[in-house]
Short mmCIF file of C-alpha atoms and ligand atoms in Angstrom, two decimals:
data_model
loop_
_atom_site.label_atom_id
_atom_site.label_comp_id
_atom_site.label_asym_id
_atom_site.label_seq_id
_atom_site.Cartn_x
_atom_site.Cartn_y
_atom_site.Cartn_z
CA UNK A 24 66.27 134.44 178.93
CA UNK A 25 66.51 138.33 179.10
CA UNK A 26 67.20 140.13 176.10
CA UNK A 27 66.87 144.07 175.71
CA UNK A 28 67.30 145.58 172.76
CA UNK A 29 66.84 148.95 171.43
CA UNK A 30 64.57 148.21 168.79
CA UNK A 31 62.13 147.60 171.38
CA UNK A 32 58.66 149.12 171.56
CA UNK A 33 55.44 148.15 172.96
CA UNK A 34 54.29 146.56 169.88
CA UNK A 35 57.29 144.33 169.10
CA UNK A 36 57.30 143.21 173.00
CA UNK A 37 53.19 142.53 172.54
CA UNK A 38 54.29 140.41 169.36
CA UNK A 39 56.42 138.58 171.25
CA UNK A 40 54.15 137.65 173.99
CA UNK A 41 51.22 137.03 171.73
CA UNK A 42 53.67 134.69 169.62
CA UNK A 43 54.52 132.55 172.90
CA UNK A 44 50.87 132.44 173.74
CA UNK A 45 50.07 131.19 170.74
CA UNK A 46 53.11 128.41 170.86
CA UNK A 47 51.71 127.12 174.14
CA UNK A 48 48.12 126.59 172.45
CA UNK A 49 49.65 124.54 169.49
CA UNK A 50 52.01 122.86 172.05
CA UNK A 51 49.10 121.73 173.43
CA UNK A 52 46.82 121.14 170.43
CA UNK A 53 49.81 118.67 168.60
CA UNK A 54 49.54 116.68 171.74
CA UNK A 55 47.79 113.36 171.92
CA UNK A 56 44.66 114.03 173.61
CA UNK A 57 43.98 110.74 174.44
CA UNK A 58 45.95 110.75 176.96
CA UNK A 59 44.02 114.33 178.27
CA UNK A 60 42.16 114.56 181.62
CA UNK A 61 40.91 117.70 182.68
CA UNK A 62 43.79 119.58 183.91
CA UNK A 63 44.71 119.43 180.24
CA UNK A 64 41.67 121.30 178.86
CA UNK A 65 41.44 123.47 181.16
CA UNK A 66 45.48 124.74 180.24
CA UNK A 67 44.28 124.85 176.82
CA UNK A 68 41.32 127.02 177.78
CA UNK A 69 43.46 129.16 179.89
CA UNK A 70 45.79 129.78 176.84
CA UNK A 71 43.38 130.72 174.70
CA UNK A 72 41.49 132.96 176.99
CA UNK A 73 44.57 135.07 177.79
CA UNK A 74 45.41 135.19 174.05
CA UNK A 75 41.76 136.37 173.14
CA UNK A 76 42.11 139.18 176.22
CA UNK A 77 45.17 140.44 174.78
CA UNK A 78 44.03 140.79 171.61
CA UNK A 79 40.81 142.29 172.57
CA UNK A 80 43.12 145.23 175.30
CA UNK A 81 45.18 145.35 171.80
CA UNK A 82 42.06 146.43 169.70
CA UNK A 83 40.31 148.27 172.40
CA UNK A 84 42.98 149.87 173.28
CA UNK A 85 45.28 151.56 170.27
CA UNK A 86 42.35 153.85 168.98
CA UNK A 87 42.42 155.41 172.81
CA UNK A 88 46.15 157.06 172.26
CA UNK A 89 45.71 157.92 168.28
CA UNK A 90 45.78 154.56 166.94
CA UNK A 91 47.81 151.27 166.28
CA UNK A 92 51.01 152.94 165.01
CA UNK A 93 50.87 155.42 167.95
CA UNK A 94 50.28 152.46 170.38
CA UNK A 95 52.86 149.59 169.12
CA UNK A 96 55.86 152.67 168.06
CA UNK A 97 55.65 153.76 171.82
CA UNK A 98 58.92 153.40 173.77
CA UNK A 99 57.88 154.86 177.06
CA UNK A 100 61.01 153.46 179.44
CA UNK A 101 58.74 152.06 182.22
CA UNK A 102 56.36 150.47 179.64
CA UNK A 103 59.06 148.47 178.24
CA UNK A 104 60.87 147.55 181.53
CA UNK A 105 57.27 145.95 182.64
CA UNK A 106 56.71 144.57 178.85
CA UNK A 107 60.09 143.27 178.73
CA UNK A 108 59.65 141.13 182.32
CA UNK A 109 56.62 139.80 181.69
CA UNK A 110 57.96 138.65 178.23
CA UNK A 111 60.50 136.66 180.15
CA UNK A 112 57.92 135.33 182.21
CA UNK A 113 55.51 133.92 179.41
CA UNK A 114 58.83 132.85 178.15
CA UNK A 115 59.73 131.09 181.03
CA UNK A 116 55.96 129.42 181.12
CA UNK A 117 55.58 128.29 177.75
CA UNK A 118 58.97 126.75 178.48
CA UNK A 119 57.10 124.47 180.97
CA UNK A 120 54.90 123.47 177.96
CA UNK A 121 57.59 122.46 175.83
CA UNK A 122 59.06 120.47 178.71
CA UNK A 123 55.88 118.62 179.42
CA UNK A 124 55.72 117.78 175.67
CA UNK A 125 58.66 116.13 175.70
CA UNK A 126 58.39 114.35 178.35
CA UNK A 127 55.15 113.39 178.36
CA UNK A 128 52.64 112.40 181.31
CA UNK A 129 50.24 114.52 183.18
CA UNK A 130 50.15 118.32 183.01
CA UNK A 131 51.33 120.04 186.48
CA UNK A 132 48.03 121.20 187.41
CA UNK A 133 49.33 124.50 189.26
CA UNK A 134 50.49 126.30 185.77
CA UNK A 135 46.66 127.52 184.77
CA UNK A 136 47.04 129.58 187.64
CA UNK A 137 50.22 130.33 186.40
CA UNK A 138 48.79 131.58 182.75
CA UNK A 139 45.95 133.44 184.64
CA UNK A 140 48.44 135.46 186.46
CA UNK A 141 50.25 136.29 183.60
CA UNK A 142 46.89 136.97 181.69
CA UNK A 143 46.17 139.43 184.63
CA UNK A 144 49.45 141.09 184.70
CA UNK A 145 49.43 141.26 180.44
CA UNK A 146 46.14 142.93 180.88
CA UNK A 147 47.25 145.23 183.33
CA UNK A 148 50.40 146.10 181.33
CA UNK A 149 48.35 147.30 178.16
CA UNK A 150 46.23 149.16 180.27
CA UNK A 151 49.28 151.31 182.32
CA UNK A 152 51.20 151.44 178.86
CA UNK A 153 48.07 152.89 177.13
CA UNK A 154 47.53 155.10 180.23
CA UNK A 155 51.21 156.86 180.00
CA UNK A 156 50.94 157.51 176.31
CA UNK A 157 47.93 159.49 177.03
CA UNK A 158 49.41 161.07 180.26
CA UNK A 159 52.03 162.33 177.86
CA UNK A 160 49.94 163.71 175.79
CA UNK A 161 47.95 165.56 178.15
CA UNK A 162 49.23 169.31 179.26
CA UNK A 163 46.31 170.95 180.93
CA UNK A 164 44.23 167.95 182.59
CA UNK A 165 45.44 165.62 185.25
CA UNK A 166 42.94 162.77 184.50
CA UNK A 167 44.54 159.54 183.91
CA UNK A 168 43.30 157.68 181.38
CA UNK A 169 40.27 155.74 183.03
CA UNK A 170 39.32 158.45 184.54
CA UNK A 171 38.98 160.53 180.75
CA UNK A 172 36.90 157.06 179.54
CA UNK A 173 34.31 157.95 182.37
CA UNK A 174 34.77 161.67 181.78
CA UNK A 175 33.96 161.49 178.59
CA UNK A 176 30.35 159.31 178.96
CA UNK A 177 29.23 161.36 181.42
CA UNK A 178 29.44 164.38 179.22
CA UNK A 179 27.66 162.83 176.24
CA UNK A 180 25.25 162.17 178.66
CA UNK A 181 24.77 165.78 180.08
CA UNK A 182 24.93 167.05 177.22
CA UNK A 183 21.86 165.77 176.17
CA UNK A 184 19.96 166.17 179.81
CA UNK A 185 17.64 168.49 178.54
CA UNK A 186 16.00 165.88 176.35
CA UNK A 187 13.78 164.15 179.02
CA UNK A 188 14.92 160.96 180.33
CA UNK A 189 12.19 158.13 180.37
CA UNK A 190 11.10 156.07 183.71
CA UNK A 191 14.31 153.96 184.63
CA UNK A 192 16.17 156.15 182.55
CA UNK A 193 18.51 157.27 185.33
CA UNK A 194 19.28 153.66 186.67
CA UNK A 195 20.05 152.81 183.51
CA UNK A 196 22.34 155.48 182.53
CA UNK A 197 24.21 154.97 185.91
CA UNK A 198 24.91 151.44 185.78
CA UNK A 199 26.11 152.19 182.08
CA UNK A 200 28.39 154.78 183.87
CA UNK A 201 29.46 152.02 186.63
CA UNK A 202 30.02 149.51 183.18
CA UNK A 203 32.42 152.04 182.10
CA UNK A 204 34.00 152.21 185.51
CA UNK A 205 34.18 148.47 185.75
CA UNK A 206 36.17 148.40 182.34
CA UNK A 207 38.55 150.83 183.49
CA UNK A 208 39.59 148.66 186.92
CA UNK A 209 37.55 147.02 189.97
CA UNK A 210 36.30 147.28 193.21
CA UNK A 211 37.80 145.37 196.08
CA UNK A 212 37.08 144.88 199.74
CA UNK A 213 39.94 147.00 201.46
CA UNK A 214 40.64 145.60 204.48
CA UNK A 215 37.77 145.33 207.29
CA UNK A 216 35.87 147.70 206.14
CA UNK A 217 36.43 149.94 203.25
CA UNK A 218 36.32 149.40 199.70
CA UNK A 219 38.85 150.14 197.42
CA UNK A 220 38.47 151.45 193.30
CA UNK A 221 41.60 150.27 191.23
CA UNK A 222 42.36 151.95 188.11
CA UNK A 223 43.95 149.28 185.72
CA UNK A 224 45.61 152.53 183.65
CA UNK A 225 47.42 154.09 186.77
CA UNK A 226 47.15 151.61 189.22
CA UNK A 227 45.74 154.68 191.36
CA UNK A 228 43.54 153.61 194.45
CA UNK A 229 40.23 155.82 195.87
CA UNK A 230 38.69 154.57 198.95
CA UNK A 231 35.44 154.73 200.14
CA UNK A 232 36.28 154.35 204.36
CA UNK A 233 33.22 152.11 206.58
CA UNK A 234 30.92 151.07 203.11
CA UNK A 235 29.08 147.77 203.32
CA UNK A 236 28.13 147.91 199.14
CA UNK A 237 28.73 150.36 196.39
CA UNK A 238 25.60 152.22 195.48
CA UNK A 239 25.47 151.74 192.38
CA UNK A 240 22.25 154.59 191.62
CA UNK A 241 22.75 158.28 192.78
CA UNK A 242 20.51 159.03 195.56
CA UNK A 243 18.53 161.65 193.35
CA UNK A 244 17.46 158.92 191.08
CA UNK A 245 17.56 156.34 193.36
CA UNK A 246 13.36 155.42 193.81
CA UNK A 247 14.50 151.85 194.68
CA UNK A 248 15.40 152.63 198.15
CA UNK A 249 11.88 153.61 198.77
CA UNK A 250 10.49 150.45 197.27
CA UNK A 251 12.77 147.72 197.15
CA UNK A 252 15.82 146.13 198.87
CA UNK A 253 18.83 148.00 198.63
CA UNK A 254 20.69 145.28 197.42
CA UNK A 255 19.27 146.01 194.18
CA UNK A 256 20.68 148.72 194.18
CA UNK A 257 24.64 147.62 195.27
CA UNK A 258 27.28 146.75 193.07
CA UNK A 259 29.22 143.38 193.58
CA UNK A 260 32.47 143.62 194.96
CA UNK A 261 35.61 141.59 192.86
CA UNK A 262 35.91 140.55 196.41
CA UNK A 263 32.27 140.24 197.74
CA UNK A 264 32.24 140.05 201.24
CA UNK A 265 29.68 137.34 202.96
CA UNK A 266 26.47 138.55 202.55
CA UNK A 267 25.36 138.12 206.18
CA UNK A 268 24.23 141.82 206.69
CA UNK A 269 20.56 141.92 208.06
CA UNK A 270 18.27 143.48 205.21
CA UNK A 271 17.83 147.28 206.23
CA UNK A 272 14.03 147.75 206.32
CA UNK A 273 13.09 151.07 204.48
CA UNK A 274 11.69 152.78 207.42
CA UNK A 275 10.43 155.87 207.64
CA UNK A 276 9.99 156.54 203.91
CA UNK A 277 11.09 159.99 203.11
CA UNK A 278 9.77 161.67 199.86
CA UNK A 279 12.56 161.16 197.04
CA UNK A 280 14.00 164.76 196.29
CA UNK A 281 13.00 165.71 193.37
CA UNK A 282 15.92 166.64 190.45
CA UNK A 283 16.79 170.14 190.11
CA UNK A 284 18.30 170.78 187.02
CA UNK A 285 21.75 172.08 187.37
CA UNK A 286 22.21 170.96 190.90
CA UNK A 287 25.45 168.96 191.33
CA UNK A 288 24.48 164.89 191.50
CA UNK A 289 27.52 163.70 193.37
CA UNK A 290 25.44 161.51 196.35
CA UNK A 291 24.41 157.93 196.71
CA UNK A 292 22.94 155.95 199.34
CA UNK A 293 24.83 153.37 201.07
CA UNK A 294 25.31 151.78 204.50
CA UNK A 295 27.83 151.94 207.17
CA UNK A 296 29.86 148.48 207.17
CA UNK A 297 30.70 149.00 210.56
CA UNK A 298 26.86 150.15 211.75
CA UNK A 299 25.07 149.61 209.25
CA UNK A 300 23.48 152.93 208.77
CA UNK A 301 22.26 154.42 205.82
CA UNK A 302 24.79 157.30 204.92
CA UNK A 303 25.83 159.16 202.06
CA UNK A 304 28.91 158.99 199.26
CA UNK A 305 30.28 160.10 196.70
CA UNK A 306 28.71 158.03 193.61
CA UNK A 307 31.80 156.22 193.06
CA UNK A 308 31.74 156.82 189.02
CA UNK A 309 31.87 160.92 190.22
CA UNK A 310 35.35 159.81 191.60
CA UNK A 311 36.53 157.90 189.29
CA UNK A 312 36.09 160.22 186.24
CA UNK A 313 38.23 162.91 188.34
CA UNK A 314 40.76 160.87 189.34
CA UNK A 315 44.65 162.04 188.30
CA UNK A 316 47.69 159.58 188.36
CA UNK A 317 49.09 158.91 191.57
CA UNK A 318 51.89 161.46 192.19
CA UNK A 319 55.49 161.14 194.37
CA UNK A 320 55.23 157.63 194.87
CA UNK A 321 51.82 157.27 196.41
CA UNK A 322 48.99 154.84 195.65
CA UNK A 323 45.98 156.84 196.50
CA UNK A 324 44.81 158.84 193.27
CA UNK A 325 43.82 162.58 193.69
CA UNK A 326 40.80 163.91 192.70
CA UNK A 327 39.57 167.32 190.66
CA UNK A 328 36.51 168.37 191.76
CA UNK A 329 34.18 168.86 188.43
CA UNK A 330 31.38 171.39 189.70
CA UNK A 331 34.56 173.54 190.23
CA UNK A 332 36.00 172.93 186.83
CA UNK A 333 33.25 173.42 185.02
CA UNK A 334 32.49 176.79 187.08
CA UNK A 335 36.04 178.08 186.17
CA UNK A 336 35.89 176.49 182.53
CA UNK A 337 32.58 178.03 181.77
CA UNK A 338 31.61 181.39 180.20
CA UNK A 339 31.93 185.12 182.35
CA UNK A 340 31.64 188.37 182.01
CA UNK A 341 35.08 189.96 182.51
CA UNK A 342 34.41 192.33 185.48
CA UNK A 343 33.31 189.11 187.61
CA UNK A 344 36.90 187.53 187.07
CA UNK A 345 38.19 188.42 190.36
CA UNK A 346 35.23 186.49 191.57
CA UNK A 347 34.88 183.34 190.35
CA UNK A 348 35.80 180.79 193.27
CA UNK A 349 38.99 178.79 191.75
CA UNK A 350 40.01 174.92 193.04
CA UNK A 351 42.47 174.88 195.95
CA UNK A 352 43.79 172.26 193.36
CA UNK A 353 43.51 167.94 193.79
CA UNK A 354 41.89 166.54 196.71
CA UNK A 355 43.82 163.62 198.21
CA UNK A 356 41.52 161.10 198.83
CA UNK A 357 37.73 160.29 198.15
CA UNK A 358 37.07 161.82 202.00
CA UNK A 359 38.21 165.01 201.58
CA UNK A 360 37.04 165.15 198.03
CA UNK A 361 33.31 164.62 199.47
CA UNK A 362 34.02 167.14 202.99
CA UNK A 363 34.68 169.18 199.97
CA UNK A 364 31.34 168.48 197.84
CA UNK A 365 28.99 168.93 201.26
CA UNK A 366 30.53 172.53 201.51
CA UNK A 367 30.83 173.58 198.39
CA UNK A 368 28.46 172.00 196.32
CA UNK A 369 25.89 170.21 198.51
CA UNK A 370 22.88 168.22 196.80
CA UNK A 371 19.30 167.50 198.77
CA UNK A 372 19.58 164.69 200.35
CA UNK A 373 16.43 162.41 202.03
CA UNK A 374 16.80 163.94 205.29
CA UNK A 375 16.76 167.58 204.02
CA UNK A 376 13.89 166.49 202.41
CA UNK A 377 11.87 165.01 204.88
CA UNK A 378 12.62 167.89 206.56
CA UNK A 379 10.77 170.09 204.06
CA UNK A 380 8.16 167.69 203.74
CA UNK A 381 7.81 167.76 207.71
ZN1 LIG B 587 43.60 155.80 186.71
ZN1 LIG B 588 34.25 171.88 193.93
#
């Protein structure tokens, strides 16, 4: 079945798809569960689930690009050519249902992963459609829409740095930030030996090249690679590779720098996966809430550097204008986005440290 018609929008598309969901979970609740073994729960758990996630993308989603009306009126062309497919494919699946409850005996086993693909795909769809009704509306910045949802914490949050954070506070207020990141897409194990952000909104990628974890603390803050394992301090991969790395000891303990205030925190401390050696990144939520929209066809997502932005965005006197250090523009990739940062904006980092300390 393929129909296309001009009334079309995202909302009518999301109606449709929600209504076929919720056919398949009556399909299966009028059935005679006597004759239920597992397979047949667990289809009725996978309906329900991907029902409940749309919903939830639905509500979390429509007060991001000016509300519900804004959200289900949208007719972006690419949003409905994706809506429109994958409305032919829960079609197509529920049609399975009704099949099997006409005819009775066991439930093919394989069509839960079936209804979790499609759950993954609907998610994904919201997400991109929500994404390109904000990239429309956006003249001046480039960030996509994940990357605005970051943006926009970590400015609450520095906003109110001058009130003193308690102990913890820091580790606390970055795995909040890596929350938000999480919500926005995933890390994945890119092949051997990077790891790979994906954006759910713009399906943009940033890779970290030769990273055994994601730090998941900026180094300035990061007191628990002084006294604990480092794995406390990782984030867990969608894809988590084995965990047979050797436990770094934390030799030679270097003196954590100390914050200065107004000193760009871009740095976190993770190991090589290749060497495993300790090295520094970019904390991967300073990425992520800078990334744009893939451009011409690409996959990787540029990157604005903030300590620029902010230096060209904030207040000057007049006379200076000629000197106030503009972007070359978008980085292409997390690399060059931190060759970038050491130049430009470099933080203390343990070994300058110890070197003072020394
Ligand atoms: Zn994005
Ligand atoms: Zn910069």
């Amino acid at each position: 079945m393929s129909r296309s018609t001009a009334a079309d929008s995202v909302g009518s598309l999301l109606a449709e798809i929600a209504n076929f969901l919720v056919d398949g979970v009556r399909i299966l609740s009028l059935s005679d569960r006597r004759h239920w073994g597992p397979d047949e729960h667990e289809q009725l758990r996978a309906l329900e689930d991907a029902l409940d996630e749309a919903k939830k993308d639905f509500q979390g989603l429509a007060p991001l690009v000016n509300g519900q009306s804004h959200y289900e009126n949208d007719r972006s062309h690419d949003s409905l050519v994706a809506l429109r497919q994958l409305r032919n494919n829960f079609s197509a699946h529920i049609g399975c249902l009704k099949d099997w409850s006409r005819l009775g005996g066991p439930i093919d086993p394989a069509w839960v992963r079936d209804t979790q693909a499609l759950q993954r795909d609907l998610h994904r769809a919201q997400y991109r459609a929500a994404g390109r009704i904000f990239a429309s509306g956006q003249e001046s910045s480039t960030r996509c829409l994940g990357a605005f949802l970051v943006y926009r914490q970590q400015r609450a949050w520095r906003n109110r740095q001058e009130l003193s954070v308690e102990e913890g506070g820091y580790q606390r207020r970055h795995l909040e930030e890596l929350r938000v990141c999480n919500n926005v897409g995933g890390f994945h194990r890119h092949g051997e030996e990077d790891i790979a952000f994906i954006c759910d909104f713009c399906d943009g990628h940033l890779i970290w090249e030769d990273l055994d974890k994601m730090p998941s603390v900026r180094t300035a803050h990061d007191n628990s690679i002084w006294t604990s394992s480092p794995t406390a301090t990782t984030l867990p991969l969608a894809n988590p590779p084995p965990a047979n790395q050797p436990s770094p000891s934390p030799s030679p303990s270097p003196v954590p720098p100390a914050q200065r205030p107004g000193q760009p925190q871009w740095q976190a401390t993770g190991f090589s996966k290749s060497q495993y050696e300790q090295k520094q990144v970019v904390f991967a939520p300073v990425a992520i809430a800078n990334h744009s929209v893939p451009i011409g066809g690409g996959w990787q997502s540029f990157i604005t550097c903030p300590f620029c932005e902010d230096d060209t965005d904030g207040p000057r006197d007049t006379d200076d204008e000629e000197d106030v250090w503009r972007p070359e523009g978008l980085f292409e990739d997390v690399a060059s986005f931190q060759e970038h940062l050491e130049w430009q904006h470099p933080a203390a980092t343990p070994a300058e440290s110890s070197c003072l300390v020394m």
